[in-house]
Coordinates of C-alpha atoms in Angstrom, one line a residue:
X1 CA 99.6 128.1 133.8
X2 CA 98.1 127.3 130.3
X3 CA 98.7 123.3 131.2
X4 CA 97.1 124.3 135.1
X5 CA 94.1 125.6 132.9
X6 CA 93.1 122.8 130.4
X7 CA 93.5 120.3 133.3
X8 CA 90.8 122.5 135.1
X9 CA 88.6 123.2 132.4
X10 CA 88.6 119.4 131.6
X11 CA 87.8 118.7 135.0
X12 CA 85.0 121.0 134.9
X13 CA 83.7 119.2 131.7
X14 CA 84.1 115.8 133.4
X15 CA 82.3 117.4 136.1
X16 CA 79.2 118.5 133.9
X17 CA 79.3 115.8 131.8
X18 CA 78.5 113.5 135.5
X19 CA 75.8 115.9 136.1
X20 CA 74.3 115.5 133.0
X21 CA 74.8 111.9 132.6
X22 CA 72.8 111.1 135.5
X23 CA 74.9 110.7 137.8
X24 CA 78.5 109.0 138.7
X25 CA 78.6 106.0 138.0
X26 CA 77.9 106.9 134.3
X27 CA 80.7 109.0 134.0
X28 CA 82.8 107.0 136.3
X29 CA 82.2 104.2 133.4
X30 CA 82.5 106.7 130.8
X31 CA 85.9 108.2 132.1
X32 CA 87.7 104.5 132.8
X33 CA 86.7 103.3 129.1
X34 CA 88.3 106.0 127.5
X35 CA 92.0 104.7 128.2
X36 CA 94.1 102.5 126.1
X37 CA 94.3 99.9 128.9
X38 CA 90.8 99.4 128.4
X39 CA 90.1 99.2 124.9
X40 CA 93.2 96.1 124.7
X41 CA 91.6 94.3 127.2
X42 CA 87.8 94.5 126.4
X43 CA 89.3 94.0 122.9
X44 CA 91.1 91.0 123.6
X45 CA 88.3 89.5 126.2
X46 CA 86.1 89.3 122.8
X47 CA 88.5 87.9 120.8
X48 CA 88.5 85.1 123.2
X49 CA 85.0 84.9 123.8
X50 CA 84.7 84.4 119.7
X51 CA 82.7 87.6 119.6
X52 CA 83.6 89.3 116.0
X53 CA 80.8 91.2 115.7
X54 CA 81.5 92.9 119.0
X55 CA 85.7 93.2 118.2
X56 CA 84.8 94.6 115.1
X57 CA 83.2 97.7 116.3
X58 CA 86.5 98.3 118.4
X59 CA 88.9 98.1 115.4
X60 CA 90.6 101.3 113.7
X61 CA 91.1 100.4 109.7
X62 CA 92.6 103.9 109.0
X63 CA 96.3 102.7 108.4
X64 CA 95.8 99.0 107.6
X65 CA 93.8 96.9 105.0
X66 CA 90.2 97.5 105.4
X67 CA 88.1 94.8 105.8
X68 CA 84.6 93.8 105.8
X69 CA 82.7 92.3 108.6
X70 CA 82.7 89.7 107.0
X71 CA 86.4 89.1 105.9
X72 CA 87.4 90.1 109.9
X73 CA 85.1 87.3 111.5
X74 CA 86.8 85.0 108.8
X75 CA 90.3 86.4 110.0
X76 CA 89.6 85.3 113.7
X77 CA 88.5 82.0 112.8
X78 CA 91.6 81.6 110.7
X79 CA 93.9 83.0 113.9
X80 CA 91.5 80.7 116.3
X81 CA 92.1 83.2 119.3
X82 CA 88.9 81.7 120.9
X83 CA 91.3 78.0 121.2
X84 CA 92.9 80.0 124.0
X85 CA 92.0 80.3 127.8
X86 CA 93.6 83.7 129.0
X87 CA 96.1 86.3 127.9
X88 CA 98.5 88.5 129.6
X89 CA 99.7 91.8 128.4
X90 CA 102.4 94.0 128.2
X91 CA 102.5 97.2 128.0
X92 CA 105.6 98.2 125.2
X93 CA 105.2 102.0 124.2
X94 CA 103.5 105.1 124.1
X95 CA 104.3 107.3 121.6
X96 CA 102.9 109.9 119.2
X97 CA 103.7 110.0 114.7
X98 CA 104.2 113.2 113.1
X99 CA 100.9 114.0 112.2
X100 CA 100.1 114.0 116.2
X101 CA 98.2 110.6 116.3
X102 CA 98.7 108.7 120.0
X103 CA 99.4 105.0 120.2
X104 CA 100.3 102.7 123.2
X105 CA 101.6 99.3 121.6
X106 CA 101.4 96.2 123.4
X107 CA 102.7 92.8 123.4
X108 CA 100.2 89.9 124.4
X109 CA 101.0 85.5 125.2
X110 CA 97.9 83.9 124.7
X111 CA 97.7 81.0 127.2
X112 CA 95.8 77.8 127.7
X113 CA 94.5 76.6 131.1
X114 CA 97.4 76.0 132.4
X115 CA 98.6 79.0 131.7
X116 CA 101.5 78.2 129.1
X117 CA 102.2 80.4 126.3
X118 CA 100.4 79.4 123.0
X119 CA 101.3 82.6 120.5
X120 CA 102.5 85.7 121.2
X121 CA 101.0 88.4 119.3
X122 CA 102.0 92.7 119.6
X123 CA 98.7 94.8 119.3
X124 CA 98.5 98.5 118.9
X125 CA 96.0 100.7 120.5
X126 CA 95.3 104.7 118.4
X127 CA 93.6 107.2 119.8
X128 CA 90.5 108.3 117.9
X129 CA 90.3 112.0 116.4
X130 CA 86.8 112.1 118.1
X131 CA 86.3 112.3 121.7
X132 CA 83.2 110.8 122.9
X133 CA 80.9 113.2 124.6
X134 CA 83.0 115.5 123.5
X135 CA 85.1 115.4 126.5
X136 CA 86.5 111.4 127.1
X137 CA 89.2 109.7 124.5
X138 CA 88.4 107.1 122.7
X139 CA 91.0 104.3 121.7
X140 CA 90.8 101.7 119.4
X141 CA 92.9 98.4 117.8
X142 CA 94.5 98.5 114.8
X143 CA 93.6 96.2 112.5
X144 CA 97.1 95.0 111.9
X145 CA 97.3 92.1 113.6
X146 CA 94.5 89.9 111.9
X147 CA 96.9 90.5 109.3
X148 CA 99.8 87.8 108.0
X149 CA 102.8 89.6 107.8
X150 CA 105.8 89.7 104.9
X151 CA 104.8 86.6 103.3
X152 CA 107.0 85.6 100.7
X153 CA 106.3 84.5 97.6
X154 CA 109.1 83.1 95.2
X155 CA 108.4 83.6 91.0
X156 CA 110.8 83.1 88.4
X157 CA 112.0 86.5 87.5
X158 CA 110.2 89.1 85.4
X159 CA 106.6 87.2 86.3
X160 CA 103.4 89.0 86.9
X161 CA 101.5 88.3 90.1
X162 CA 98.1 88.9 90.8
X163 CA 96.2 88.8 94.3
X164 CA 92.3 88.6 94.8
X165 CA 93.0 90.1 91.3
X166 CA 95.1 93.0 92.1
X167 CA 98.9 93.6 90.4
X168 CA 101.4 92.7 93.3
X169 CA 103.9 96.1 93.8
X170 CA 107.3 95.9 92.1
X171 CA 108.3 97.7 95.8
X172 CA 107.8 94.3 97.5
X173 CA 110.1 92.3 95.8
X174 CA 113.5 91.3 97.7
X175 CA 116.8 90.7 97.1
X176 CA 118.5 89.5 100.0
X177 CA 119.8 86.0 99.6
X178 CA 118.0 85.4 96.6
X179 CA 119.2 84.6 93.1
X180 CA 118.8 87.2 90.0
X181 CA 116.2 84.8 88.6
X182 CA 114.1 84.5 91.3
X183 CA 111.7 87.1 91.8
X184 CA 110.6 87.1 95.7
X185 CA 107.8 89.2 97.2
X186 CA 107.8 90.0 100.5
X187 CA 104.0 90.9 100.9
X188 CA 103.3 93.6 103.9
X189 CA 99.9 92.1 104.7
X190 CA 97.6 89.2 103.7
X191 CA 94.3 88.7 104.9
X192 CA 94.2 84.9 106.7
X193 CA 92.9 82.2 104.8
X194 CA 92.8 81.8 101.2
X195 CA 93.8 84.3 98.5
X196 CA 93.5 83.6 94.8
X197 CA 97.0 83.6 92.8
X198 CA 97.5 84.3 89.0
X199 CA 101.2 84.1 88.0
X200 CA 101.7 84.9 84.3
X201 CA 105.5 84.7 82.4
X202 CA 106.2 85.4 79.2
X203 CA 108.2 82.1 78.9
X204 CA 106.5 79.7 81.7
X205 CA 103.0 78.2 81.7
X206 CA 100.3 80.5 83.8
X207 CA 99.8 79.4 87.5
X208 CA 96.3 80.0 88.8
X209 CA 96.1 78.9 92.5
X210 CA 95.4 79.5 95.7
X211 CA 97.5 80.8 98.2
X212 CA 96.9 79.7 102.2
X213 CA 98.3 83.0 103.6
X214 CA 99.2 81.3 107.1
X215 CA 101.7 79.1 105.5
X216 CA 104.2 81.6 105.8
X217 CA 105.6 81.3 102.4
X218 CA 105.2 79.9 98.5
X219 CA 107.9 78.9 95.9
X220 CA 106.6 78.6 92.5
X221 CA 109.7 78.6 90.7
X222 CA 110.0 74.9 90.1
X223 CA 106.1 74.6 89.7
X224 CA 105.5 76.1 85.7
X225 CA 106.7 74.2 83.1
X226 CA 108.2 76.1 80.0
X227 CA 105.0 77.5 77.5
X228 CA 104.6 75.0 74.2
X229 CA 105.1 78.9 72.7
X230 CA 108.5 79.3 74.1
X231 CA 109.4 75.9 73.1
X232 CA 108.8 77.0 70.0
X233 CA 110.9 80.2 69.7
X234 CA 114.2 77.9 71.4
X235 CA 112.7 75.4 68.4
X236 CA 113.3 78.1 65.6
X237 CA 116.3 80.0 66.7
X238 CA 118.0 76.9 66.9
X239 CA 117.5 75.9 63.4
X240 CA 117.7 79.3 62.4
X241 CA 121.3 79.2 64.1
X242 CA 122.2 75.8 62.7
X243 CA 121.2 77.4 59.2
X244 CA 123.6 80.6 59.9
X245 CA 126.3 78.5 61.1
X246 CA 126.4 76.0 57.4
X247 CA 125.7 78.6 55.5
X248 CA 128.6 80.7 56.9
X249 CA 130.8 77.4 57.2
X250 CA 130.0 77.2 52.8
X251 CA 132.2 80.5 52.2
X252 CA 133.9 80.4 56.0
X253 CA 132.2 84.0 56.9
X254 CA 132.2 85.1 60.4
X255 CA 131.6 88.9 60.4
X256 CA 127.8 87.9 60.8
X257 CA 127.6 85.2 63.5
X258 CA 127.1 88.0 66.6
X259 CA 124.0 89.0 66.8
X260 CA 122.6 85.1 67.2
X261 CA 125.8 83.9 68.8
X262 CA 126.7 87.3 71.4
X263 CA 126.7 84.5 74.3
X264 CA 128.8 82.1 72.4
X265 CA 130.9 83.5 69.3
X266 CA 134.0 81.6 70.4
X267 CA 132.4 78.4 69.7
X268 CA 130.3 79.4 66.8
X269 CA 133.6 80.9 65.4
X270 CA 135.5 77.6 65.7
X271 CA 132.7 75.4 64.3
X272 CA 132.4 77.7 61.2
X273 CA 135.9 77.2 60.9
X274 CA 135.7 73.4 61.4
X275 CA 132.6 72.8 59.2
X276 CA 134.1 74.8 56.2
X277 CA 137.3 72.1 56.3
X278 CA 134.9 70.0 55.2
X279 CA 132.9 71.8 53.2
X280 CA 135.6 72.8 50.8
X281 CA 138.4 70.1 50.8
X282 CA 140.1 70.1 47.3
X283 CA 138.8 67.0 46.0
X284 CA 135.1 68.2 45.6
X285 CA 133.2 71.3 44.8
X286 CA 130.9 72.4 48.0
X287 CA 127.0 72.9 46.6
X288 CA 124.7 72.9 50.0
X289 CA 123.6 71.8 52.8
X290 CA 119.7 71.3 53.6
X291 CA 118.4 70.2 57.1
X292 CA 115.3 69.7 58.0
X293 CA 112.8 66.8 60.1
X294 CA 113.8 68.4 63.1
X295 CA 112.3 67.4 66.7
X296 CA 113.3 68.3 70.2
X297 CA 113.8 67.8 73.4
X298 CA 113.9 70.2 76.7
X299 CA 115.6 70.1 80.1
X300 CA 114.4 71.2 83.4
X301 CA 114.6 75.1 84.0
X302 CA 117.9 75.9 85.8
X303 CA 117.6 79.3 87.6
X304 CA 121.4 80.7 87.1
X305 CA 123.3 83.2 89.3
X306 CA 123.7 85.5 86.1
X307 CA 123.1 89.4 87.0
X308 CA 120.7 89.8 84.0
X309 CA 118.9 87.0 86.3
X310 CA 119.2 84.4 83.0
X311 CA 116.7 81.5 83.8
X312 CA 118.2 78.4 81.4
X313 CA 117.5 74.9 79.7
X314 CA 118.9 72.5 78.1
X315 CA 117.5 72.1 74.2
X316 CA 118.1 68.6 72.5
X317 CA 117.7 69.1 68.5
X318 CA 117.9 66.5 66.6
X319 CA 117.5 66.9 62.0
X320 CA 118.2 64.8 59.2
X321 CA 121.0 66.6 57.3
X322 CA 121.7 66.1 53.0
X323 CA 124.9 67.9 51.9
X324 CA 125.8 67.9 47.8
X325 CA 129.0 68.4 46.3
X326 CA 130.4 67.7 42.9
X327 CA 133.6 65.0 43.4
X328 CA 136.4 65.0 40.9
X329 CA 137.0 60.8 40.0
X330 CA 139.2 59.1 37.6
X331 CA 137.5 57.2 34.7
X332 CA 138.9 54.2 33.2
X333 CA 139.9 56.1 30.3
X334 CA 143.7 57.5 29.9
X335 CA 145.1 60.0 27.7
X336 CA 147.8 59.5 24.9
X337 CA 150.0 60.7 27.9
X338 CA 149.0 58.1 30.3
X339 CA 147.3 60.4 32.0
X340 CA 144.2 59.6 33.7
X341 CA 140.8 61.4 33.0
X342 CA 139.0 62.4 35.0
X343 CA 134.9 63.7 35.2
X344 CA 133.0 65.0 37.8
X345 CA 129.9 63.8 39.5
X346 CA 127.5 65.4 41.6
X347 CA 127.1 63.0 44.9
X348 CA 125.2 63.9 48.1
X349 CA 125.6 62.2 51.9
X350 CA 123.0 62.2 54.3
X351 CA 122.2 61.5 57.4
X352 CA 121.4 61.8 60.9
X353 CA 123.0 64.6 63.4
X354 CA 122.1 66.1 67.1
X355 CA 123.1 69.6 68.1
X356 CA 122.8 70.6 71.9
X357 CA 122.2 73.4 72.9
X358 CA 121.7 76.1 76.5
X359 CA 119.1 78.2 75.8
X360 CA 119.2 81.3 78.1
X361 CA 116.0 83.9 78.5
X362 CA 116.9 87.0 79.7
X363 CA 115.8 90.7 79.5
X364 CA 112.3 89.0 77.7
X365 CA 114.1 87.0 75.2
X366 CA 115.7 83.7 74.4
X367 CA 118.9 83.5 73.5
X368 CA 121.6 80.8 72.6
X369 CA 124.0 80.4 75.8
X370 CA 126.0 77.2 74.6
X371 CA 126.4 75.1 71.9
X372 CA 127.7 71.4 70.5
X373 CA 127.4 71.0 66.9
X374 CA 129.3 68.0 65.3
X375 CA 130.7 68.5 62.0
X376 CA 128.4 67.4 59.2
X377 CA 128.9 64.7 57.4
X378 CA 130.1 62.4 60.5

């Protein structure tokens, strides 16, 4: 009964609404633009027709990016729905969200003249809270499809990204498929066109682009070469470790070598081990070992499969090394024995050396992955 009486009292409305329109054919218009059929299909007649300011006015921004006039007509020129001769649509679903809001989804193939299928699009059609006249509904598009959707973008993990200068959300990044050093966003919605990028890493030069949203995709992983800053830091805890590792080698102490050397003790371990063979050999008296002229070379990043998402490269060192002992020799002189004497004389090798080491930058620090040292002197 309740249902019998709202259809009548709306009928009644409708009724007085005709009257006071004028008559009929006001209302009749009135009553047949207040359906979701008709708001797709004026809506997409203007797309067509190239008519933005007109489309605009039909658009619901309430639940998608909002846009200016200006950025919309610059989204239909980018999507070039006016290349296309006709469209045919499909109605998909009505249904209703939990806050009550109606919506009749639709799924449209653009077509050229002869009528083949040039994109196919879905569009969704809301009802509006406000009824016009206070009687008819009033429906219009969501905004969503001027929109490019999930667009991925590829960073080397940990990196900062900026948008038309806006922070990208840490909720958009992906994992499926991709490696723990890669960070990839899956963007929800791009305006078409072009969109300013800033990508900033602690360890890899800045990138400031811009990003053609239609594309689909960007991979700037390969694209930002190492900072001269972070060459720098590889630079100094190198020769900071090469340092450790002689000094250590001098008195053949270990107990200190894992906080530079966590990724690596094994081999640090064994060089110490090997180094300090030579250092203290029983013919000569060990007094130290200076390095220094040091310059550098650096590999290509290599983004690893490491769980802390370790992005590497390959550091060249090369130094000029002195070490000075004092060596036990015979003299020409014997005692009454027959015994030879002997002195001691301070005498220092030099040289040339390279060291090679992985350097590995993970949880915002580098750190020494692998190492080849050879024994000093050669």
């Amino acid at each position: 009964m309740n249902v019998f009486k709202r259809i009548f009292v709306k009928v009644l409305l409708f009724l007085l609404v005709v009257v006071l329109a004028g008559g009929g054919a006001v209302g009749w218009r009135a009553y047949r633009q207040s359906t979701p059929e008709y708001a797709i299909e004026k809506y997409l007649s203007l797309l067509i027709d190239n008519s933005s300011e007109k489309a605009y006015g039909l658009l619901d921004q309430s639940e998608d990016v909002s846009m200016t006039s200006a950025e919309y007509a610059e989204a239909l020129k980018e999507k070039k729905y006016s290349l296309y001769s006709g469209y045919k649509v499909d109605e998909v679903e009505k249904r209703r969200d939990n806050e009550g809001n109606e919506y009749t989804d639709y799924h449209v193939e653009f077509v050229n003249a002869g009528e083949e299928v040039q994109l196919e699009e879905d569009f969704t059609v809301k009802k509006q809270p406000e009824p016009l006249m206070g009687i008819f509904d009033q429906w219009k598009v969501l905004s969503g499809h001027c929109m490019v959707k999930n667009f991925l973008l590829t960073v080397p993990t940990g990196a900062e990204v900026y948008l038309d200068g806006a922070r990208a959300e840490a909720s958009w990044i992906t994992r499926d498929n991709i490696l723990p050093s890669f960070d990839c966003y899956r963007i929800p919605s791009l305006l078409p066109g072009k969109i300013s990028l800033v990508i900033r890493h602690p360890a890899f030069e800045s990138v400031n682009a811009t990003l053609d949203a239609l594309e689909g995709s960007a991979d700037y992983s390969a694209q930002m070469p190492m900072k001269k800053s972070a060459q720098d830091e590889c630079k100094e805890t190198a020769i900071k470790a090469l340092k450790q590792l002689y000094s250590g080698s001098a008195v053949e102490k270990m107990d200190e070598l894992e906080t530079l050397f966590a990724d690596c003790l094994e081999t640090a371990e064994d060089f110490v081990k090997k180094q300090g063979e030579d250092f203290n050999r029983e013919d000569a008296t060990f007094k130290s070992a200076g390095i220094s002229d040091f310059a550098v070379q650096f590999g290509d990043p290599v983004f690893t499969e490491e769980a802390n998402g370790a992005i590497t490269t390959e550091m060249t060192l090369n130094y000029h090394y002195v070490v000075r002992e004092d060596v036990t020799v015979d003299t020409e002189e014997v005692l009454e024995d027959g015994t030879p004497v002997q002195e001691t004389k301070a005498q220092s090798d030099s040289g040339d050396n390279t060291a090679k080491f992985v350097m590995s930058f993970h949880d915002a620090a580098w750190h020494i992955a692998s190492m080849e040292i050879p024994v000093i002197p050669e």
